[in-house]
Short mmCIF file of C-alpha atoms in Angstrom, two decimals:
data_model
loop_
_atom_site.label_atom_id
_atom_site.label_comp_id
_atom_site.label_asym_id
_atom_site.label_seq_id
_atom_site.Cartn_x
_atom_site.Cartn_y
_atom_site.Cartn_z
CA MET A 196 -56.38 -40.36 89.78
CA ASN A 197 -59.61 -39.20 91.43
CA ARG A 198 -61.56 -36.62 89.48
CA THR A 199 -64.75 -34.76 90.26
CA ARG A 200 -67.39 -36.22 87.98
CA PRO A 201 -70.66 -34.36 87.34
CA THR A 202 -74.02 -35.99 87.85
CA CYS A 203 -76.62 -36.20 85.13
CA PRO A 204 -79.10 -33.29 85.23
CA VAL A 205 -81.81 -35.59 83.82
CA CYS A 206 -81.62 -38.75 85.90
CA THR A 207 -78.90 -37.81 88.45
CA GLY A 208 -76.91 -40.81 87.30
CA PRO A 209 -73.10 -41.00 86.97
CA MET A 210 -71.38 -39.54 83.93
CA ARG A 211 -68.13 -40.26 82.12
CA ARG A 212 -65.87 -38.37 79.75
CA ASN A 213 -66.98 -38.37 76.13
CA GLY A 214 -64.36 -36.39 74.22
CA ARG A 215 -64.34 -32.63 73.68
CA THR A 216 -66.41 -30.08 71.82
CA SER A 217 -65.15 -28.04 68.86
CA LYS A 218 -64.12 -25.32 71.33
CA GLY A 219 -62.09 -27.77 73.40
CA SER A 220 -64.48 -28.06 76.36
CA PRO A 221 -64.75 -31.55 77.92
CA ARG A 222 -67.96 -33.42 77.05
CA TRP A 223 -69.69 -35.72 79.55
CA ARG A 224 -72.19 -38.53 78.81
CA CYS A 225 -74.57 -40.17 81.25
CA THR A 226 -74.05 -43.93 81.54
CA THR A 227 -77.71 -44.44 82.40
CA CYS A 228 -79.86 -42.29 80.08
CA GLY A 229 -77.23 -41.19 77.56
CA ALA A 230 -77.67 -37.42 78.09
CA SER A 231 -74.66 -35.34 77.06
CA ILE A 232 -73.49 -32.08 78.69
CA THR A 233 -70.42 -29.89 78.93
CA ASN A 234 -69.51 -29.23 82.55
CA THR A 235 -67.97 -25.79 82.18
CA ARG A 236 -67.00 -23.56 85.12
CA PRO A 237 -67.74 -19.98 83.99
CA ASP A 238 -66.66 -18.49 87.33
CA ASP A 239 -63.13 -19.83 86.99
CA GLN A 240 -63.06 -18.73 83.37
CA HIS A 241 -64.07 -15.18 84.32
CA ALA A 242 -61.50 -15.13 87.13
CA HIS A 243 -58.75 -16.05 84.68
CA ARG A 244 -59.86 -13.54 82.07
CA PHE A 245 -60.37 -10.73 84.58
CA GLY A 246 -56.88 -11.39 85.91
CA LEU A 247 -55.62 -10.87 82.37
CA PHE A 248 -57.69 -7.67 82.16
CA ILE A 249 -56.22 -6.19 85.35
CA THR A 250 -52.69 -7.20 84.35
CA TRP A 251 -53.15 -5.56 80.96
CA ILE A 252 -54.54 -2.19 82.11
CA LEU A 253 -51.97 -1.83 84.91
CA ASN A 254 -48.94 -2.56 82.73
CA SER A 255 -47.44 -1.36 79.48
CA GLN A 256 -48.26 -4.43 77.36
CA SER A 257 -50.48 -3.68 74.38
CA ARG A 258 -53.70 -5.53 73.69
CA THR A 259 -52.31 -6.87 70.42
CA SER A 260 -49.24 -8.26 72.16
CA LEU A 261 -51.34 -9.90 74.87
CA ALA A 262 -53.66 -11.48 72.31
CA HIS A 263 -50.66 -12.85 70.39
CA GLN A 264 -49.25 -14.24 73.64
CA LEU A 265 -52.54 -16.03 74.38
CA GLY A 266 -52.87 -17.34 70.83
CA ILE A 267 -56.14 -15.54 70.10
CA SER A 268 -57.17 -12.60 67.95
CA ARG A 269 -57.31 -9.04 69.22
CA ARG A 270 -61.05 -8.96 68.59
CA THR A 271 -61.57 -12.05 70.72
CA LEU A 272 -59.62 -10.46 73.56
CA THR A 273 -61.73 -7.31 73.23
CA ASN A 274 -64.88 -9.41 73.52
CA TRP A 275 -63.50 -11.09 76.64
CA PHE A 276 -62.92 -7.72 78.28
CA HIS A 277 -66.20 -6.10 77.22
CA ASP A 278 -68.20 -6.62 80.43
CA TYR A 279 -65.25 -5.90 82.73
CA TRP A 280 -65.36 -2.19 81.88
CA PHE A 281 -68.69 -2.02 83.75
CA ILE A 282 -67.21 -3.19 87.06
CA GLN A 283 -67.33 -0.31 89.52
CA VAL A 284 -63.99 0.39 91.19
CA PRO A 285 -64.59 0.68 94.97
CA ARG A 286 -63.24 3.37 97.27
CA ASN A 287 -61.69 2.12 100.51
CA THR A 288 -61.01 5.56 101.97
CA ASP A 289 -60.73 5.55 105.77
CA THR A 290 -63.16 8.28 106.85
CA ARG A 291 -61.98 8.33 110.49
CA ARG A 292 -58.20 8.22 110.35
CA VAL A 293 -56.36 11.51 110.91
CA HIS A 294 -53.08 11.50 108.98
CA ASP A 295 -49.96 13.36 110.05
CA GLN A 296 -49.31 14.73 106.56
CA LEU A 297 -51.21 14.56 103.29
CA PHE A 298 -50.12 15.69 99.84
CA ILE A 299 -52.63 17.11 97.35
CA ASP A 300 -52.28 17.88 93.66
CA GLY A 301 -54.15 17.75 90.38
CA THR A 302 -53.16 16.45 86.97
CA TYR A 303 -54.93 16.96 83.65
CA PHE A 304 -55.89 14.44 81.00
CA ASN A 305 -57.66 15.04 77.70
CA THR A 306 -60.89 16.63 78.94
CA THR A 307 -60.77 15.86 82.66
CA CYS A 308 -58.73 16.66 85.74
CA LEU A 309 -57.79 14.21 88.47
CA LEU A 310 -57.30 15.40 92.05
CA VAL A 311 -55.34 13.04 94.31
CA VAL A 312 -54.66 12.94 98.04
CA CYS A 313 -51.90 10.65 99.24
CA THR A 314 -49.41 10.04 101.99
CA ALA A 315 -45.74 9.35 101.41
CA GLU A 316 -46.55 5.64 101.04
CA HIS A 317 -50.02 5.16 99.54
CA VAL A 318 -53.02 6.79 97.89
CA VAL A 319 -55.78 8.00 100.24
CA ALA A 320 -58.53 9.43 97.99
CA TRP A 321 -59.12 10.91 94.56
CA HIS A 322 -61.77 12.86 92.66
CA TRP A 323 -62.48 13.43 88.96
CA CYS A 324 -63.48 16.91 87.82
CA THR A 325 -63.16 19.29 84.89
CA ARG A 326 -60.75 21.79 86.46
CA GLU A 327 -58.85 22.57 89.65
CA ASP A 328 -61.16 24.87 91.58
CA SER A 329 -62.24 25.23 95.18
CA ASP A 330 -65.49 23.31 94.65
CA SER A 331 -63.69 20.27 93.23
CA TYR A 332 -61.14 20.27 96.04
CA THR A 333 -63.94 20.62 98.59
CA ARG A 334 -65.61 17.50 97.22
CA LEU A 335 -62.28 15.71 97.55
CA PHE A 336 -61.64 16.91 101.11
CA ASP A 337 -65.14 15.91 102.22
CA GLN A 338 -64.13 12.26 101.84
CA ILE A 339 -61.52 12.33 104.63
CA PRO A 340 -60.94 14.14 107.95
CA ALA A 341 -58.52 17.03 108.14
CA PRO A 342 -54.84 16.01 108.53
CA LEU A 343 -52.39 17.73 110.84
CA ILE A 344 -50.34 18.99 107.87
CA VAL A 345 -51.38 19.38 104.24
CA THR A 346 -48.73 19.98 101.57
CA THR A 347 -49.79 21.75 98.38
CA ASP A 348 -48.23 23.45 95.38
CA GLY A 349 -50.13 26.67 96.12
CA GLN A 350 -53.00 26.34 93.66
CA GLN A 351 -55.57 28.98 94.65
CA GLY A 352 -58.55 26.63 94.50
CA ALA A 353 -56.80 24.20 96.82
CA LEU A 354 -55.87 26.93 99.30
CA LYS A 355 -59.45 28.21 99.43
CA ALA A 356 -60.82 24.70 99.95
CA ILE A 357 -58.32 24.11 102.76
CA ARG A 358 -59.43 27.30 104.51
CA ASP A 359 -63.10 26.35 104.17
CA THR A 360 -62.97 22.58 104.75
CA TRP A 361 -59.80 21.97 106.79
CA PRO A 362 -59.30 25.25 108.70
CA GLN A 363 -57.45 23.51 111.53
CA ALA A 364 -54.85 21.91 109.21
CA THR A 365 -51.37 23.45 108.99
CA ILE A 366 -50.21 24.26 105.46
CA GLN A 367 -46.79 23.40 104.08
CA ARG A 368 -46.11 24.96 100.70
CA CYS A 369 -44.01 22.84 98.37
CA ILE A 370 -40.67 24.66 98.28
CA VAL A 371 -39.86 23.23 94.85
CA HIS A 372 -42.95 24.92 93.43
CA VAL A 373 -42.02 28.13 95.25
CA LYS A 374 -38.64 28.04 93.53
CA ARG A 375 -40.36 27.48 90.17
CA ASN A 376 -42.72 30.41 90.80
CA ILE A 377 -39.77 32.71 91.49
CA GLN A 378 -38.07 31.43 88.36
CA THR A 379 -41.20 32.24 86.34
CA HIS A 380 -41.13 35.85 87.53
CA VAL A 381 -37.39 36.60 87.28
CA THR A 382 -36.50 34.04 84.53
CA LEU A 383 -33.87 31.33 84.69
CA ARG A 384 -30.99 33.73 84.05
CA PRO A 385 -31.98 37.16 85.41
CA GLN A 386 -29.97 40.17 84.27
CA LEU A 387 -30.80 42.71 86.99
CA PRO A 388 -29.14 42.52 90.44
CA ALA A 389 -32.52 42.24 92.19
CA GLY A 390 -33.50 39.33 89.97
CA LYS A 391 -30.22 37.56 90.65
CA ALA A 392 -30.69 38.04 94.40
CA LEU A 393 -34.24 36.62 94.27
CA ARG A 394 -32.99 33.70 92.21
CA GLN A 395 -30.33 32.93 94.82
CA LEU A 396 -32.90 33.17 97.61
CA SER A 397 -35.09 30.60 95.87
CA LEU A 398 -32.13 28.23 95.42
CA LYS A 399 -31.03 28.61 99.04
CA LEU A 400 -34.59 27.81 100.13
CA LEU A 401 -34.17 24.28 98.77
CA ARG A 402 -31.13 23.72 100.99
CA VAL A 403 -32.81 24.67 104.28
CA THR A 404 -32.95 21.64 106.57
CA THR A 405 -32.69 23.06 110.12
CA PRO A 406 -34.42 25.86 112.07
CA GLU A 407 -31.12 27.75 112.20
CA GLN A 408 -30.82 27.71 108.42
CA ALA A 409 -34.44 28.85 108.15
CA ALA A 410 -33.72 31.81 110.45
CA THR A 411 -30.69 32.71 108.34
CA TRP A 412 -32.79 32.58 105.18
CA LEU A 413 -35.41 34.90 106.71
CA VAL A 414 -32.65 37.36 107.60
CA LEU A 415 -31.47 37.31 103.98
CA LEU A 416 -35.03 38.02 102.84
CA GLN A 417 -35.18 41.02 105.18
CA GLN A 418 -31.84 42.26 103.91
CA PHE A 419 -33.10 42.01 100.35
CA HIS A 420 -36.04 44.25 101.22
CA GLY A 421 -33.74 46.72 102.92
CA VAL A 422 -31.60 47.02 99.82
CA TYR A 423 -34.18 46.77 97.04
CA GLY A 424 -37.36 47.94 98.80
CA PRO A 425 -37.33 51.47 97.30
CA TRP A 426 -36.43 50.03 93.90
CA LEU A 427 -39.40 47.63 94.04
CA ASN A 428 -41.73 50.53 94.90
CA GLU A 429 -40.81 52.58 91.85
CA LYS A 430 -43.84 53.52 89.73
CA THR A 431 -44.39 54.35 86.09
CA TYR A 432 -47.19 56.74 85.17
CA LYS A 433 -49.21 56.21 82.04
CA ALA A 434 -49.06 59.88 81.11
CA ASP A 435 -45.25 59.66 80.84
CA VAL A 436 -45.23 56.68 78.45
CA PRO A 437 -46.05 56.74 74.71
CA ALA A 438 -49.33 55.00 73.91
CA ASP A 439 -47.66 52.27 71.85
CA GLN A 440 -45.28 51.40 74.74
CA VAL A 441 -47.92 50.91 77.44
CA PRO A 442 -47.77 47.25 78.60
CA ALA A 443 -50.76 45.05 77.94
CA PHE A 444 -51.72 44.69 81.62
CA ALA A 445 -51.99 48.50 81.96
CA ARG A 446 -53.98 49.36 78.83
CA THR A 447 -57.41 49.53 80.47
CA ASN A 448 -57.95 52.04 83.26
CA LYS A 449 -54.63 52.09 85.09
CA ALA A 450 -53.02 55.48 85.64
CA TRP A 451 -49.78 53.95 86.95
CA TRP A 452 -48.11 50.61 87.64
CA PHE A 453 -45.05 49.31 89.41
CA THR A 454 -42.05 49.62 87.14
CA HIS A 455 -40.48 46.32 88.22
CA HIS A 456 -43.74 44.43 88.71
CA ARG A 457 -42.28 40.96 88.04
CA HIS A 458 -39.57 41.32 90.66
CA ARG A 459 -42.10 42.80 93.06
CA ARG A 460 -44.42 39.82 92.59
CA ALA A 461 -41.56 37.42 93.28
CA TYR A 462 -40.59 39.23 96.46
CA LYS A 463 -44.20 39.58 97.64
CA LEU A 464 -44.68 35.84 97.20
CA LEU A 465 -41.71 35.06 99.45
CA GLU A 466 -42.77 37.72 101.93
CA LYS A 467 -46.32 36.39 102.14
CA LEU A 468 -45.20 32.78 102.64
CA ALA A 469 -42.62 33.78 105.25
CA THR A 470 -45.19 35.86 107.16
CA SER A 471 -47.86 33.14 107.09
CA GLY A 472 -45.40 30.46 108.22
CA HIS A 473 -46.15 28.13 105.32
CA LEU A 474 -42.52 27.75 104.23
CA PHE A 475 -40.96 25.96 107.19
CA THR A 476 -43.79 23.92 108.69
CA PHE A 477 -41.67 20.82 108.09
CA LEU A 478 -39.10 22.14 110.59
CA THR A 479 -41.59 22.97 113.35
CA PRO A 480 -44.52 20.55 112.89
CA PRO A 481 -47.64 20.93 115.05
CA GLU A 482 -48.21 18.86 118.16
CA GLY A 483 -49.19 15.26 117.48
CA VAL A 484 -47.06 14.67 114.39
CA THR A 485 -45.01 11.50 114.90
CA THR A 486 -43.59 10.92 111.40
CA PRO A 487 -40.97 12.94 109.50
CA VAL A 488 -42.52 15.83 107.56
CA LYS A 489 -41.60 16.45 103.93
CA ALA A 490 -41.27 19.92 102.41
CA THR A 491 -42.22 19.03 98.83
CA THR A 492 -44.91 17.17 96.90
CA ASN A 493 -42.31 15.07 95.05
CA CYS A 494 -43.75 11.81 96.40
CA LEU A 495 -47.07 12.69 94.76
CA GLU A 496 -45.64 14.20 91.59
CA GLY A 497 -43.27 11.32 90.89
CA GLY A 498 -44.91 8.45 92.76
CA VAL A 499 -48.50 8.92 91.58
CA ASN A 500 -48.93 11.53 88.85
CA ALA A 501 -45.95 10.39 86.79
CA GLN A 502 -47.03 6.73 87.01
CA ILE A 503 -50.58 7.59 85.96
CA LYS A 504 -49.31 9.63 83.03
CA ALA A 505 -47.10 6.72 81.97
CA LEU A 506 -50.09 4.37 82.21
CA ALA A 507 -52.17 6.67 79.99
CA ARG A 508 -49.28 6.96 77.54
CA HIS A 509 -48.85 3.18 77.28
CA HIS A 510 -52.58 2.79 76.54
CA ARG A 511 -52.97 5.88 74.39
CA GLY A 512 -55.98 5.75 72.10
CA MET A 513 -58.36 4.49 74.78
CA PHE A 514 -61.80 6.01 75.13
CA ASP A 515 -61.86 8.68 77.83
CA GLU A 516 -64.13 6.55 80.02
CA HIS A 517 -61.91 3.48 79.64
CA GLN A 518 -58.88 5.59 80.51
CA ARG A 519 -60.61 6.82 83.65
CA ILE A 520 -61.47 3.25 84.68
CA ALA A 521 -57.87 2.13 84.14
CA VAL A 522 -56.59 5.01 86.28
CA ASP A 523 -59.18 4.20 88.96
CA TRP A 524 -57.92 0.61 89.15
CA TRP A 525 -54.32 1.83 89.40
CA LEU A 526 -55.20 4.22 92.22
CA TYR A 527 -57.24 1.59 94.05
CA THR A 528 -54.47 -1.01 93.91
CA HIS A 529 -52.10 1.59 95.40
CA THR A 530 -54.25 2.38 98.42
CA GLN A 531 -53.17 1.10 101.82
CA LEU A 532 -55.27 -2.08 102.05
CA PRO A 533 -56.85 -2.89 98.68
CA ASP A 534 -59.04 -5.96 98.27
CA ASP A 535 -58.39 -8.55 95.61
CA PRO A 536 -59.73 -7.17 92.30
CA ILE A 537 -60.96 -10.64 91.32
CA SER A 538 -63.13 -10.90 94.44
CA ILE A 539 -64.50 -7.41 93.71
CA ALA A 540 -65.38 -8.44 90.17
CA ARG A 541 -66.98 -11.66 91.42
CA GLN A 542 -69.25 -9.69 93.77
CA GLN A 543 -70.44 -7.62 90.80
CA GLN A 544 -71.01 -10.75 88.67
CA TRP A 545 -68.09 -9.92 86.40
CA GLY A 546 -69.62 -6.65 85.23
CA LYS A 547 -73.14 -7.89 84.54
CA VAL A 548 -74.57 -5.77 87.38
CA GLY A 549 -73.13 -2.57 85.96
CA LEU A 550 -74.07 -3.53 82.41
CA ALA A 551 -77.69 -4.06 83.47
CA LYS A 552 -77.79 -0.61 85.09
CA VAL A 553 -76.38 1.00 81.96
CA THR A 554 -78.93 -0.81 79.79
CA ASP A 555 -81.82 0.37 81.97
CA LEU A 556 -80.51 3.94 81.89
CA ILE A 557 -80.23 3.87 78.10
CA ASN A 558 -83.81 2.60 77.81
CA GLN A 559 -85.02 5.41 80.07
CA GLN A 560 -83.26 8.05 78.00
CA GLN A 561 -84.22 6.56 74.63
CA PRO A 562 -87.33 8.81 74.15
CA ASP A 563 -85.08 11.89 74.27
CA VAL A 564 -82.63 10.66 71.66
CA GLY A 565 -82.61 12.75 68.49
CA ARG A 566 -83.83 15.98 70.04
CA GLU A 567 -81.39 18.81 69.47
CA ASP A 568 -81.88 20.34 72.91
CA GLY A 569 -82.31 17.02 74.74
CA ARG A 570 -85.76 18.00 76.04
CA PRO A 571 -88.17 15.25 77.13
CA ALA A 572 -91.25 14.27 75.17
CA THR A 573 -94.04 16.87 75.17
CA TYR A 574 -97.74 16.86 74.35
CA ASP A 575 -98.52 15.80 70.79
CA THR A 576 -101.37 14.38 68.73
CA GLY A 577 -100.68 10.80 69.69
CA ILE A 578 -102.67 8.75 72.20
CA ASP A 579 -100.89 7.03 75.04
CA ALA A 580 -101.70 3.34 74.91
CA THR A 581 -100.95 2.90 78.60
CA PRO A 582 -104.20 2.51 80.63
CA THR A 583 -104.82 5.43 82.97
CA ASN A 584 -107.75 6.56 85.11
CA SER A 585 -107.61 10.07 83.65
CA MET A 586 -108.78 8.89 80.24
CA GLY A 587 -112.49 9.41 79.56
CA ILE A 588 -115.14 11.58 77.92
CA ARG A 589 -114.96 15.20 79.07
CA ARG A 590 -118.19 17.15 79.54
CA GLY A 591 -119.01 20.72 80.42
CA TRP A 592 -117.99 24.17 79.28
CA LEU A 593 -114.22 24.64 78.81
CA GLY A 594 -114.22 28.21 80.07
CA ARG A 595 -116.11 27.46 83.29
#
């Protein structure tokens, strides 16, 4: 059987097998000068180990179980994976493609928040932040052009960012979240007739699939206002209520409040969405949409957020930064056209590039370590040993 034999690095002569080292690596000996080497292939070794790393962080297997499967200790496996945490996960977001429909949502981890944009099939972009606000969503939206339709759960920061960054996009509110919002206001089992009617309206909203059914639902909403409009407008004056019975939201400077404020909020939500046209965009999509439009964010909630939460749960106990890197790899592998993670790691020298950057940054920040306020070094009584042209004997009057 033909085998690739290395040449001697000393005399370039032929070499032959000469047993194995204590670690099991093949040993080669030169037949001319007697030099001995081990012809290892670190690139193939890193490719194998990084493949194990990606398989581990993207699945539910524990590190202890994987180490037992490989016949090594858990500490050895941790040492194998040390440099791979410094590999930067790329972003292959298409900055020119205009999607028919995009879904946006945020999910919280321990101290961070993850904002995700996706289609019904794959992840498009994501952004890490501390909370869901308009600034964070704006940073996310700046990565991609405005879609024809954007579906959201109605978070105020997202709506503001859409108005500012994607003003030409048509909004589709997730009708499942609308139903949940109504349920929050009137409870799951309302006791008053108005609450029961609002609850039924929210349930019927989920069953709307045609423009005719949407028109019927809007008529029912109008009929509700005709029946319960005066009831929703009833007011309670603070002067007529004992001080210990004033609700918490009216204890500051309010002279009156709406008596049935929860039911009024629920109705006003439906009225606002119906007036703005954000409820039934999926039935009358704008011109240019060629794919079926969905009315909910279920594909994002269950297809992305739930999977990420399960990944974090399987690897609970990770450092926050390691958890973020694991989630980044999951999101990247679920984009439309991801590259091979092994080729990405090979381009970054298996994490050595990132590790070198981190080491340089630590060395730069080392003078500030130990200061309570993190301030840089200031003037002191020491003499800088670094040669500089400004050093010399000063002459003249100081106050001149």
